[in-house]
mmCIF file of C-alpha atoms in Angstrom:
data_model
loop_
_atom_site.group_PDB
_atom_site.id
_atom_site.type_symbol
_atom_site.label_atom_id
_atom_site.label_comp_id
_atom_site.label_asym_id
_atom_site.label_seq_id
_atom_site.Cartn_x
_atom_site.Cartn_y
_atom_site.Cartn_z
ATOM 1 C CA TYR N 112 -133.279 -135.768 52.460
ATOM 2 C CA GLU N 113 -131.222 -137.948 49.804
ATOM 3 C CA LEU N 114 -131.701 -139.800 46.654
ATOM 4 C CA ILE N 115 -133.755 -143.150 45.898
ATOM 5 C CA ASP N 116 -133.978 -144.363 42.513
ATOM 6 C CA GLY N 117 -133.097 -140.961 40.925
ATOM 7 C CA THR N 118 -135.783 -139.036 43.233
ATOM 8 C CA LEU N 119 -134.787 -136.565 45.571
ATOM 9 C CA VAL N 120 -137.285 -137.781 49.084
ATOM 10 C CA GLU N 121 -137.039 -135.902 52.224
ATOM 11 C CA LYS N 122 -136.355 -137.243 55.440
ATOM 12 C CA PRO N 123 -138.125 -136.366 58.335
ATOM 13 C CA THR N 124 -135.679 -135.806 61.816
ATOM 14 C CA GLY N 125 -136.988 -134.271 65.032
ATOM 15 C CA LEU N 126 -134.731 -132.978 67.854
ATOM 16 C CA GLY N 127 -134.411 -135.999 69.992
ATOM 17 C CA LYS N 128 -133.575 -138.431 66.815
ATOM 18 C CA SER N 129 -130.719 -135.563 66.125
ATOM 19 C CA VAL N 130 -129.124 -135.249 69.476
ATOM 20 C CA LEU N 131 -129.001 -138.876 70.102
ATOM 21 C CA GLY N 132 -127.090 -139.367 67.039
ATOM 22 C CA MET N 133 -124.869 -136.628 68.001
ATOM 23 C CA LEU N 134 -124.366 -138.265 71.200
ATOM 24 C CA VAL N 135 -122.780 -141.375 69.496
ATOM 25 C CA ALA N 136 -120.968 -139.483 66.938
ATOM 26 C CA GLN N 137 -119.426 -137.871 70.490
ATOM 27 C CA TYR N 138 -118.118 -141.025 71.636
ATOM 28 C CA LEU N 139 -117.663 -142.725 68.351
ATOM 29 C CA GLY N 140 -115.472 -139.350 67.421
ATOM 30 C CA ASN N 141 -113.140 -140.241 70.625
ATOM 31 C CA HIS N 142 -112.646 -143.497 69.557
ATOM 32 C CA VAL N 143 -111.702 -142.829 65.650
ATOM 33 C CA ARG N 144 -109.733 -139.195 66.312
ATOM 34 C CA ALA N 145 -107.382 -140.709 69.190
ATOM 35 C CA GLN N 146 -107.348 -144.082 67.373
ATOM 36 C CA LYS N 147 -106.454 -141.961 64.089
ATOM 37 C CA LEU N 148 -108.933 -144.190 62.629
ATOM 38 C CA GLY N 149 -110.603 -142.220 59.576
ATOM 39 C CA ALA N 150 -113.544 -139.812 60.362
ATOM 40 C CA ILE N 151 -117.221 -139.514 61.517
ATOM 41 C CA SER N 152 -119.570 -137.767 59.159
ATOM 42 C CA GLY N 153 -123.693 -136.958 60.744
ATOM 43 C CA PRO N 154 -126.708 -136.818 58.555
ATOM 44 C CA ASN N 155 -125.553 -134.040 55.698
ATOM 45 C CA GLY N 156 -122.505 -135.998 55.413
ATOM 46 C CA LEU N 157 -124.076 -137.907 51.751
ATOM 47 C CA PHE N 158 -122.744 -140.851 50.365
ATOM 48 C CA LEU N 159 -123.000 -141.803 46.147
ATOM 49 C CA LEU N 160 -123.400 -145.815 47.486
ATOM 50 C CA LEU N 161 -124.536 -147.085 43.766
ATOM 51 C CA PRO N 162 -125.653 -144.701 40.517
ATOM 52 C CA GLY N 163 -129.333 -142.568 41.396
ATOM 53 C CA LEU N 164 -128.545 -143.177 45.383
ATOM 54 C CA VAL N 165 -127.493 -141.511 47.382
ATOM 55 C CA ARG N 166 -127.820 -142.105 51.525
ATOM 56 C CA ALA N 167 -127.359 -139.679 54.883
ATOM 57 C CA PRO N 168 -126.865 -142.223 57.467
ATOM 58 C CA ASP N 169 -127.410 -140.078 60.960
ATOM 59 C CA VAL N 170 -123.934 -141.155 61.493
ATOM 60 C CA ALA N 171 -121.142 -142.853 59.863
ATOM 61 C CA PHE N 172 -117.473 -143.786 59.991
ATOM 62 C CA ILE N 173 -115.471 -144.073 56.889
ATOM 63 C CA SER N 174 -111.559 -145.537 57.679
ATOM 64 C CA ARG N 175 -108.900 -143.974 56.704
ATOM 65 C CA ALA N 176 -108.585 -146.588 53.434
ATOM 66 C CA ARG N 177 -111.734 -145.379 52.332
ATOM 67 C CA MET N 178 -110.494 -142.191 51.859
ATOM 68 C CA PRO N 179 -109.645 -141.868 48.151
ATOM 69 C CA GLY N 180 -107.962 -138.119 49.314
ATOM 70 C CA GLU N 181 -108.424 -134.678 49.087
ATOM 71 C CA SER N 182 -111.826 -134.863 46.601
ATOM 72 C CA VAL N 183 -113.339 -135.964 49.297
ATOM 73 C CA ARG N 184 -113.855 -132.570 51.367
ATOM 74 C CA THR N 185 -114.404 -130.688 48.440
ATOM 75 C CA GLU N 186 -116.902 -133.339 46.704
ATOM 76 C CA ALA N 187 -120.177 -132.152 47.721
ATOM 77 C CA ILE N 188 -121.791 -135.859 47.588
ATOM 78 C CA PRO N 189 -118.507 -138.522 46.862
ATOM 79 C CA HIS N 190 -118.715 -141.675 45.654
ATOM 80 C CA VAL N 191 -117.259 -142.974 49.026
ATOM 81 C CA VAL N 192 -119.068 -146.153 51.052
ATOM 82 C CA PRO N 193 -118.975 -145.721 54.804
ATOM 83 C CA ASP N 194 -117.631 -148.724 56.821
ATOM 84 C CA LEU N 195 -120.089 -148.791 59.452
ATOM 85 C CA ALA N 196 -123.756 -146.452 58.942
ATOM 86 C CA ILE N 197 -125.624 -145.699 61.693
ATOM 87 C CA GLU N 198 -129.407 -145.262 61.539
ATOM 88 C CA VAL N 199 -131.547 -143.570 64.748
ATOM 89 C CA TRP N 200 -134.801 -144.886 63.960
ATOM 90 C CA SER N 201 -137.606 -142.368 64.532
ATOM 91 C CA GLU N 202 -141.258 -142.472 64.091
ATOM 92 C CA SER N 203 -141.277 -141.570 60.718
ATOM 93 C CA ASN N 204 -139.495 -144.528 59.611
ATOM 94 C CA THR N 205 -140.897 -148.090 57.973
ATOM 95 C CA ARG N 206 -139.512 -151.723 58.788
ATOM 96 C CA ALA N 207 -139.536 -151.522 54.863
ATOM 97 C CA GLU N 208 -137.289 -148.645 54.551
ATOM 98 C CA MET N 209 -134.878 -149.413 56.735
ATOM 99 C CA ASP N 210 -134.743 -153.251 55.272
ATOM 100 C CA ARG N 211 -134.159 -151.763 51.949
ATOM 101 C CA LYS N 212 -131.689 -149.163 53.895
ATOM 102 C CA LEU N 213 -129.757 -152.028 54.884
ATOM 103 C CA ARG N 214 -129.625 -154.362 51.665
ATOM 104 C CA GLU N 215 -128.269 -150.861 50.209
ATOM 105 C CA TYR N 216 -125.281 -150.301 52.852
ATOM 106 C CA PHE N 217 -124.136 -153.935 52.366
ATOM 107 C CA GLN N 218 -124.684 -154.325 48.616
ATOM 108 C CA ALA N 219 -122.362 -150.865 48.083
ATOM 109 C CA GLY N 220 -119.824 -152.378 50.765
ATOM 110 C CA VAL N 221 -120.885 -151.236 53.752
ATOM 111 C CA ARG N 222 -119.069 -153.727 56.600
ATOM 112 C CA LEU N 223 -121.470 -152.329 59.522
ATOM 113 C CA ALA N 224 -124.915 -151.143 60.694
ATOM 114 C CA TRP N 225 -126.455 -149.996 63.599
ATOM 115 C CA ILE N 226 -129.691 -149.331 64.261
ATOM 116 C CA ILE N 227 -130.308 -147.700 67.691
ATOM 117 C CA ASP N 228 -134.141 -147.319 68.778
ATOM 118 C CA HIS N 229 -134.701 -144.817 71.876
ATOM 119 C CA ARG N 230 -138.646 -146.221 72.482
ATOM 120 C CA THR N 231 -137.405 -149.421 72.962
ATOM 121 C CA ARG N 232 -133.659 -148.487 74.177
ATOM 122 C CA ALA N 233 -132.052 -151.054 72.224
ATOM 123 C CA ALA N 234 -129.840 -151.583 68.832
ATOM 124 C CA THR N 235 -129.565 -153.781 66.137
ATOM 125 C CA VAL N 236 -126.339 -154.372 64.798
ATOM 126 C CA TYR N 237 -126.186 -155.894 61.462
ATOM 127 C CA SER N 238 -122.798 -157.651 59.940
ATOM 128 C CA ALA N 239 -125.299 -158.341 56.634
ATOM 129 C CA ALA N 240 -128.555 -157.083 55.527
ATOM 130 C CA ASP N 241 -130.028 -160.252 56.368
ATOM 131 C CA ARG N 242 -127.765 -161.376 59.846
ATOM 132 C CA SER N 243 -128.411 -158.389 62.951
ATOM 133 C CA ILE N 244 -128.167 -159.040 66.725
ATOM 134 C CA ILE N 245 -129.913 -156.887 69.400
ATOM 135 C CA ILE N 246 -128.541 -154.983 72.120
ATOM 136 C CA SER N 247 -130.520 -154.246 74.763
ATOM 137 C CA GLU N 248 -130.158 -151.409 77.491
ATOM 138 C CA ASP N 249 -128.125 -153.749 78.804
ATOM 139 C CA GLY N 250 -125.728 -154.696 76.699
ATOM 140 C CA THR N 251 -122.869 -152.716 74.824
ATOM 141 C CA LEU N 252 -122.492 -151.631 71.131
ATOM 142 C CA ASP N 253 -119.084 -153.090 69.567
ATOM 143 C CA GLY N 254 -117.194 -152.206 66.685
ATOM 144 C CA GLY N 255 -115.676 -155.202 66.013
ATOM 145 C CA GLN N 256 -113.072 -155.721 63.058
ATOM 146 C CA VAL N 257 -114.263 -152.378 61.741
ATOM 147 C CA VAL N 258 -113.676 -149.717 64.373
ATOM 148 C CA PRO N 259 -110.950 -151.288 66.911
ATOM 149 C CA GLY N 260 -111.430 -151.662 70.301
ATOM 150 C CA PHE N 261 -114.528 -149.247 70.641
ATOM 151 C CA SER N 262 -117.054 -150.175 73.122
ATOM 152 C CA LEU N 263 -120.158 -147.934 73.557
ATOM 153 C CA SER N 264 -122.718 -148.934 76.441
ATOM 154 C CA LEU N 265 -126.168 -148.275 75.542
ATOM 155 C CA LYS N 266 -127.399 -147.484 79.159
ATOM 156 C CA GLN N 267 -125.088 -145.034 79.401
ATOM 157 C CA LEU N 268 -126.125 -143.459 75.842
ATOM 158 C CA PHE N 269 -129.776 -143.945 76.942
ATOM 159 C CA ALA N 270 -128.744 -142.329 80.328
ATOM 160 C CA ASP N 271 -126.576 -139.288 78.668
ATOM 161 C CA LEU N 272 -130.029 -139.000 75.926
ATOM 162 C CA GLU N 273 -132.383 -138.883 79.106
ATOM 163 C CA GLU N 274 -130.305 -136.066 80.540
ATOM 164 C CA ALA N 275 -129.341 -134.157 77.188
ATOM 165 C CA PHE N 276 -133.672 -133.837 78.100
ATOM 166 C CA ASP N 277 -134.209 -133.478 81.922
ATOM 167 C CA ALA N 278 -134.510 -130.046 82.656
ATOM 168 C CA ASN N 279 -134.048 -131.416 86.690
ATOM 169 C CA SER N 280 -130.249 -132.108 85.804
ATOM 170 C CA ALA N 281 -128.938 -128.284 85.166
ATOM 171 C CA PRO N 282 -126.481 -127.044 87.446
ATOM 172 C CA SER N 283 -126.774 -125.176 90.058
#
């Protein structure tokens, strides 16, 4: 659920979307932990972005600079804005919904957003709600100044996703 305009809205999801999000979180988390950059959250990590607006990105990165201290660990919905918000496209998403999320993320102070689409095997990288580039499967997601030194091959990411669901790739 997310809180939008003071109303709880159920966010349908699926196993494929969840697995893809967790793969991204693993890659990103490994880098963030190794570099001691901050924290990674998953879809249960709720963020109070603005009054009456609670969002739950599929994956988020919060830099150490944005961590106000112990209260972040204990509050159910802290007033913290992630530096990077990552959404995994699902069949239940609409373009209007994603455009609104992007506007809200950047209005609240998100610095970078990615929308990853398994159907097109591509990702759209947003540096502002109205400024984006599309990264094809042959490209690489880059953390830029938000997650310094991080890069992720989309070809590898989607290969990992396929392998997760391929019964023939199990060890013999």
